PDB file of C-alpha atoms in Angstrom:
ATOM      1  CA  MET A 125     116.270  88.226 109.345  1.00 48.00           C
ATOM      2  CA  LEU A 126     112.824  88.430 110.769  1.00 47.00           C
ATOM      3  CA  ALA A 127     111.753  91.399 108.507  1.00 47.00           C
ATOM      4  CA  GLY A 128     112.778  89.157 105.490  1.00 51.00           C
ATOM      5  CA  GLU A 129     110.760  86.240 106.572  1.00 51.00           C
ATOM      6  CA  ALA A 130     107.721  88.634 107.162  1.00 48.00           C
ATOM      7  CA  ALA A 131     108.201  90.167 103.631  1.00 49.00           C
ATOM      8  CA  ILE A 132     108.035  86.700 102.144  1.00 51.00           C
ATOM      9  CA  ALA A 133     104.971  85.702 104.243  1.00 50.00           C
ATOM     10  CA  CYS A 134     103.280  88.838 103.172  1.00 51.00           C
ATOM     11  CA  ALA A 135     104.272  88.182  99.427  1.00 53.00           C
ATOM     12  CA  HIS A 136     102.283  85.253  99.550  1.00 53.00           C
ATOM     13  CA  LEU A 137      99.054  86.851 100.823  1.00 57.00           C
ATOM     14  CA  LYS A 138      96.153  87.178  98.537  1.00 59.00           C
ATOM     15  CA  PRO A 139      94.819  90.588  98.070  1.00 59.00           C
ATOM     16  CA  GLU A 140      91.651  89.883 100.058  1.00 60.00           C
ATOM     17  CA  ASP A 141      93.965  88.682 103.034  1.00 66.00           C
ATOM     18  CA  LYS A 142      95.603  92.272 103.246  1.00 87.00           C
ATOM     19  CA  PRO A 143      93.186  94.815 104.771  1.00 93.00           C
ATOM     20  CA  PRO A 144      92.993  98.106 102.996  1.00 94.00           C
ATOM     21  CA  MET A 145      94.877 101.157 104.207  1.00 94.00           C
ATOM     22  CA  GLY A 146      94.157 103.592 101.397  1.00 90.00           C
ATOM     23  CA  CYS A 147      92.023 105.969 103.425  1.00 94.00           C
ATOM     24  CA  PHE A 148      91.918 107.341 106.831  1.00 96.00           C
ATOM     25  CA  GLN A 149      88.832 105.338 107.660  1.00 95.00           C
ATOM     26  CA  ASP A 150      90.698 101.949 107.052  1.00 95.00           C
ATOM     27  CA  VAL A 151      93.547 103.110 108.942  1.00 97.00           C
ATOM     28  CA  LEU A 152      91.313 104.128 111.852  1.00 96.00           C
ATOM     29  CA  ARG A 153      89.384 100.770 111.813  1.00 95.00           C
ATOM     30  CA  TYR A 154      92.582  98.802 111.768  1.00 96.00           C
ATOM     31  CA  ALA A 155      93.953 100.954 114.716  1.00 96.00           C
ATOM     32  CA  LEU A 156      90.977 100.556 116.917  1.00 94.00           C
ATOM     33  CA  LYS A 157      91.125  96.920 116.242  1.00 94.00           C
ATOM     34  CA  LEU A 158      94.855  96.904 117.404  1.00 94.00           C
ATOM     35  CA  ARG A 159      94.257  98.802 120.332  1.00 93.00           C
ATOM     36  CA  ARG A 160      92.219  96.027 122.144  1.00 91.00           C
ATOM     37  CA  THR A 161      95.427  94.042 121.961  1.00 93.00           C
ATOM     38  CA  LEU A 162      98.245  96.412 122.475  1.00 92.00           C
ATOM     39  CA  ARG A 163      99.835  97.913 125.582  1.00 93.00           C
ATOM     40  CA  PRO A 164     100.475 101.630 125.411  1.00 96.00           C
ATOM     41  CA  PRO A 165     102.414 103.564 125.183  1.00 97.00           C
ATOM     42  CA  CYS A 166     103.688 102.270 121.732  1.00 97.00           C
ATOM     43  CA  ALA A 167     104.723 103.285 118.135  1.00 98.00           C
ATOM     44  CA  LEU A 168     103.758 101.047 115.163  1.00 98.00           C
ATOM     45  CA  GLN A 169     104.450 101.346 111.569  1.00 98.00           C
ATOM     46  CA  LEU A 170     102.181 100.229 108.816  1.00 98.00           C
ATOM     47  CA  LEU A 171     103.142  99.942 105.377  1.00 98.00           C
ATOM     48  CA  ALA A 172     101.023  99.804 102.338  1.00 96.00           C
ATOM     49  CA  ASP A 173     101.518  98.725  98.661  1.00 94.00           C
ATOM     50  CA  ILE A 174     100.723 100.809  95.497  1.00 88.00           C
ATOM     51  CA  ASP A 175      97.259  99.361  95.992  1.00 90.00           C
ATOM     52  CA  GLY A 176      96.739 100.741  99.385  1.00 91.00           C
ATOM     53  CA  ARG A 177      96.670  97.300 100.969  1.00 95.00           C
ATOM     54  CA  LEU A 178      98.725  96.614 104.317  1.00 97.00           C
ATOM     55  CA  ILE A 179     101.798  94.530 103.591  1.00 97.00           C
ATOM     56  CA  PHE A 180     103.396  95.048 106.932  1.00 96.00           C
ATOM     57  CA  CYS A 181     102.942  96.088 110.341  1.00 96.00           C
ATOM     58  CA  ARG A 182     105.623  96.376 113.028  1.00 96.00           C
ATOM     59  CA  GLU A 183     106.073  97.722 116.618  1.00 97.00           C
ATOM     60  CA  LEU A 184     108.812 100.480 116.060  1.00 97.00           C
ATOM     61  CA  CYS A 185     109.309 100.813 120.040  1.00 96.00           C
ATOM     62  CA  PRO A 186     107.425 100.237 123.171  1.00 96.00           C
ATOM     63  CA  SER A 187     107.288 104.152 123.912  1.00 96.00           C
ATOM     64  CA  LEU A 188     106.495 107.258 122.186  1.00 95.00           C
ATOM     65  CA  SER A 189     110.045 107.867 121.094  1.00 96.00           C
ATOM     66  CA  TRP A 190     109.343 106.455 117.584  1.00 96.00           C
ATOM     67  CA  ALA A 191     111.789 108.951 115.747  1.00 95.00           C
ATOM     68  CA  GLU A 192     114.897 107.779 117.316  1.00 96.00           C
ATOM     69  CA  PRO A 193     117.798 107.337 114.717  1.00 95.00           C
ATOM     70  CA  GLU A 194     118.123 103.774 115.209  1.00 96.00           C
ATOM     71  CA  THR A 195     114.534 102.972 115.141  1.00 96.00           C
ATOM     72  CA  LEU A 196     113.956 105.065 111.999  1.00 95.00           C
ATOM     73  CA  ARG A 197     116.801 103.378 110.285  1.00 96.00           C
ATOM     74  CA  GLU A 198     114.953 100.228 110.778  1.00 97.00           C
ATOM     75  CA  ALA A 199     111.631 101.460 109.631  1.00 97.00           C
ATOM     76  CA  LEU A 200     113.105 102.784 106.455  1.00 97.00           C
ATOM     77  CA  GLY A 201     114.939  99.631 106.017  1.00 97.00           C
ATOM     78  CA  ASP A 202     111.329  97.966 106.157  1.00 97.00           C
ATOM     79  CA  VAL A 203     110.030 100.526 103.562  1.00 97.00           C
ATOM     80  CA  LEU A 204     113.032  99.653 101.171  1.00 97.00           C
ATOM     81  CA  ARG A 205     112.889  95.926 101.593  1.00 97.00           C
ATOM     82  CA  LEU A 206     109.240  95.633 101.035  1.00 97.00           C
ATOM     83  CA  SER A 207     109.029  98.578  98.338  1.00 96.00           C
ATOM     84  CA  ALA A 208     106.006 100.067 100.106  1.00 96.00           C
ATOM     85  CA  ARG A 209     104.673 102.783  98.557  1.00 93.00           C
ATOM     86  CA  SER A 210     103.183 104.506 101.697  1.00 94.00           C
ATOM     87  CA  ALA A 211     103.711 104.264 105.495  1.00 97.00           C
ATOM     88  CA  VAL A 212     101.435 105.202 108.472  1.00 98.00           C
ATOM     89  CA  ILE A 213     102.947 105.647 111.931  1.00 98.00           C
ATOM     90  CA  LEU A 214     100.344 104.906 114.769  1.00 98.00           C
ATOM     91  CA  LEU A 215     101.081 106.201 118.329  1.00 98.00           C
ATOM     92  CA  PHE A 216      99.071 104.566 121.027  1.00 97.00           C
ATOM     93  CA  VAL A 217      99.504 107.156 123.797  1.00 96.00           C
ATOM     94  CA  GLY A 218      97.724 105.335 126.747  1.00 92.00           C
ATOM     95  CA  ALA A 219      95.825 108.683 127.655  1.00 93.00           C
ATOM     96  CA  ARG A 220      92.717 110.128 127.281  1.00 92.00           C
ATOM     97  CA  GLY A 221      93.496 112.643 124.737  1.00 92.00           C
ATOM     98  CA  ALA A 222      95.611 112.319 121.431  1.00 94.00           C
ATOM     99  CA  GLU A 223      97.329 115.558 120.939  1.00 93.00           C
ATOM    100  CA  ALA A 224     100.614 115.771 118.816  1.00 94.00           C
ATOM    101  CA  GLY A 225     103.701 117.050 120.490  1.00 94.00           C
ATOM    102  CA  VAL A 226     106.370 119.153 119.047  1.00 96.00           C
ATOM    103  CA  TYR A 227     108.479 115.921 118.822  1.00 97.00           C
ATOM    104  CA  ASP A 228     105.869 114.139 116.618  1.00 97.00           C
ATOM    105  CA  LEU A 229     105.541 117.245 114.391  1.00 97.00           C
ATOM    106  CA  ARG A 230     109.244 117.784 113.811  1.00 97.00           C
ATOM    107  CA  HIS A 231     109.863 114.033 113.105  1.00 97.00           C
ATOM    108  CA  ALA A 232     106.791 113.522 111.081  1.00 97.00           C
ATOM    109  CA  ARG A 233     108.458 116.262 108.505  1.00 96.00           C
ATOM    110  CA  GLU A 234     111.844 114.624 108.630  1.00 96.00           C
ATOM    111  CA  TYR A 235     110.377 111.164 108.130  1.00 96.00           C
ATOM    112  CA  ALA A 236     108.288 112.406 105.248  1.00 95.00           C
ATOM    113  CA  HIS A 237     111.599 113.678 103.593  1.00 95.00           C
ATOM    114  CA  ALA A 238     113.407 110.523 104.105  1.00 95.00           C
ATOM    115  CA  LEU A 239     110.366 108.444 102.685  1.00 95.00           C
ATOM    116  CA  HIS A 240     110.145 110.804  99.721  1.00 92.00           C
ATOM    117  CA  ALA A 241     113.654 110.342  98.926  1.00 92.00           C
ATOM    118  CA  ALA A 242     113.325 106.540  99.024  1.00 92.00           C
ATOM    119  CA  GLY A 243     110.200 106.654  96.503  1.00 90.00           C
ATOM    120  CA  SER A 244     107.569 106.197  99.355  1.00 92.00           C
ATOM    121  CA  ALA A 245     105.320 108.652 101.204  1.00 93.00           C
ATOM    122  CA  LEU A 246     104.437 109.230 104.798  1.00 95.00           C
ATOM    123  CA  MET A 247     100.616 109.182 104.591  1.00 95.00           C
ATOM    124  CA  ASP A 248      99.691 109.942 108.141  1.00 97.00           C
ATOM    125  CA  VAL A 249     100.952 110.056 111.821  1.00 98.00           C
ATOM    126  CA  VAL A 250      97.829 109.080 113.975  1.00 98.00           C
ATOM    127  CA  ILE A 251      97.606 109.401 117.477  1.00 98.00           C
ATOM    128  CA  VAL A 252      95.308 107.056 119.205  1.00 97.00           C
ATOM    129  CA  GLY A 253      94.105 107.838 122.631  1.00 96.00           C
ATOM    130  CA  ASP A 254      91.582 106.212 124.814  1.00 94.00           C
ATOM    131  CA  ALA A 255      88.741 108.626 124.023  1.00 94.00           C
ATOM    132  CA  GLU A 256      90.376 110.693 121.128  1.00 95.00           C
ATOM    133  CA  VAL A 257      92.079 110.152 117.773  1.00 96.00           C
ATOM    134  CA  SER A 258      93.897 112.542 115.883  1.00 97.00           C
ATOM    135  CA  SER A 259      95.360 112.543 112.323  1.00 97.00           C
ATOM    136  CA  LEU A 260      98.309 114.922 111.288  1.00 97.00           C
ATOM    137  CA  ARG A 261      97.419 114.617 107.515  1.00 96.00           C
ATOM    138  CA  LYS A 262      93.877 115.845 108.496  1.00 95.00           C
ATOM    139  CA  GLN A 263      95.478 118.801 110.361  1.00 95.00           C
ATOM    140  CA  ASN A 264      97.474 119.245 107.210  1.00 94.00           C
ATOM    141  CA  LEU A 265     100.643 118.828 109.348  1.00 95.00           C
ATOM    142  CA  VAL A 266     102.230 116.101 107.094  1.00 94.00           C
ATOM    143  CA  PRO A 267     104.149 117.889 104.212  1.00 90.00           C
ATOM    144  CA  ASP A 268     103.107 116.831 100.588  1.00 86.00           C
ATOM    145  CA  LEU A 269     106.400 116.541  98.861  1.00 84.00           C
ATOM    146  CA  GLY A 270     105.427 116.276  95.286  1.00 71.00           C
ATOM    147  CA  GLY A 271     106.216 112.897  93.486  1.00 67.00           C
ATOM    148  CA  ASP A 272     104.494 111.593  90.573  1.00 75.00           C
ATOM    149  CA  GLU A 273     100.756 111.847  89.703  1.00 82.00           C
ATOM    150  CA  LEU A 274     100.130 108.372  91.499  1.00 77.00           C
ATOM    151  CA  MET A 275     101.459 109.638  94.713  1.00 79.00           C
ATOM    152  CA  ARG A 276      99.420 112.777  94.506  1.00 80.00           C
ATOM    153  CA  MET A 277      96.215 110.857  93.944  1.00 83.00           C
ATOM    154  CA  LEU A 278      96.883 108.493  96.888  1.00 82.00           C
ATOM    155  CA  ARG A 279      97.283 111.682  99.230  1.00 83.00           C
ATOM    156  CA  GLU A 280      94.059 113.047  97.986  1.00 83.00           C
ATOM    157  CA  ASN A 281      92.262 109.870  98.313  1.00 87.00           C
ATOM    158  CA  TYR A 282      93.631 109.285 101.773  1.00 91.00           C
ATOM    159  CA  LEU A 283      91.322 111.928 103.225  1.00 87.00           C
ATOM    160  CA  ARG A 284      88.166 111.046 101.212  1.00 85.00           C
ATOM    161  CA  PRO A 285      85.505 108.723 102.843  1.00 80.00           C
ATOM    162  CA  ARG A 286      85.389 105.291 101.460  1.00 72.00           C
ATOM    163  CA  GLU A 287      82.448 104.793  99.143  1.00 66.00           C
ATOM    164  CA  GLU A 288      80.370 102.122 100.553  1.00 49.00           C
ATOM    165  CA  ALA A 289      79.089  99.277  98.425  1.00 37.00           C
ATOM    166  CA  PRO A 290      75.526  99.853  97.099  1.00 39.00           C
ATOM    167  CA  GLU A 291      72.815  98.055  98.970  1.00 44.00           C
ATOM    168  CA  ALA A 292      71.270  95.031  97.111  1.00 40.00           C
ATOM    169  CA  GLU A 293      67.839  95.697  96.252  1.00 41.00           C
ATOM    170  CA  ASP A 294      65.132  93.136  97.222  1.00 37.00           C
TER     171      ASP A 294
END
């Protein structure tokens, strides 16, 4: 019921009220902003629309066990309800480092396959430590599962630096 209410609220947001999530820099900026208010360890899922804008953010669990069956069923349900085009998993580890474990690698692959079957894509799993941040996409550890030309472009653009707006001349 709460997810439905959140979806309705998100649907009424203007594009400028939805932060961009189309590239790693956007996700990193958002994650660092969230880190100030979260209590690690915890795992969140960010969902983006076709324009790469955030449409939903939800804590998956108050631990790093983000890929348990019930948790992923709910996460996939959010993707389907909101027709999200892509998802990012944020893991706030509460430690200095940001290393992916075997658990994260295995379940990132499995969740990528589930999202692909649902017409969406796992864009990244980002691990946020106190002093380091790592991206499974940047390490080429998130599978690219084909899809249409648009999905291929979304994945390629994710790792490109966002172009800065040109400075106004005086």
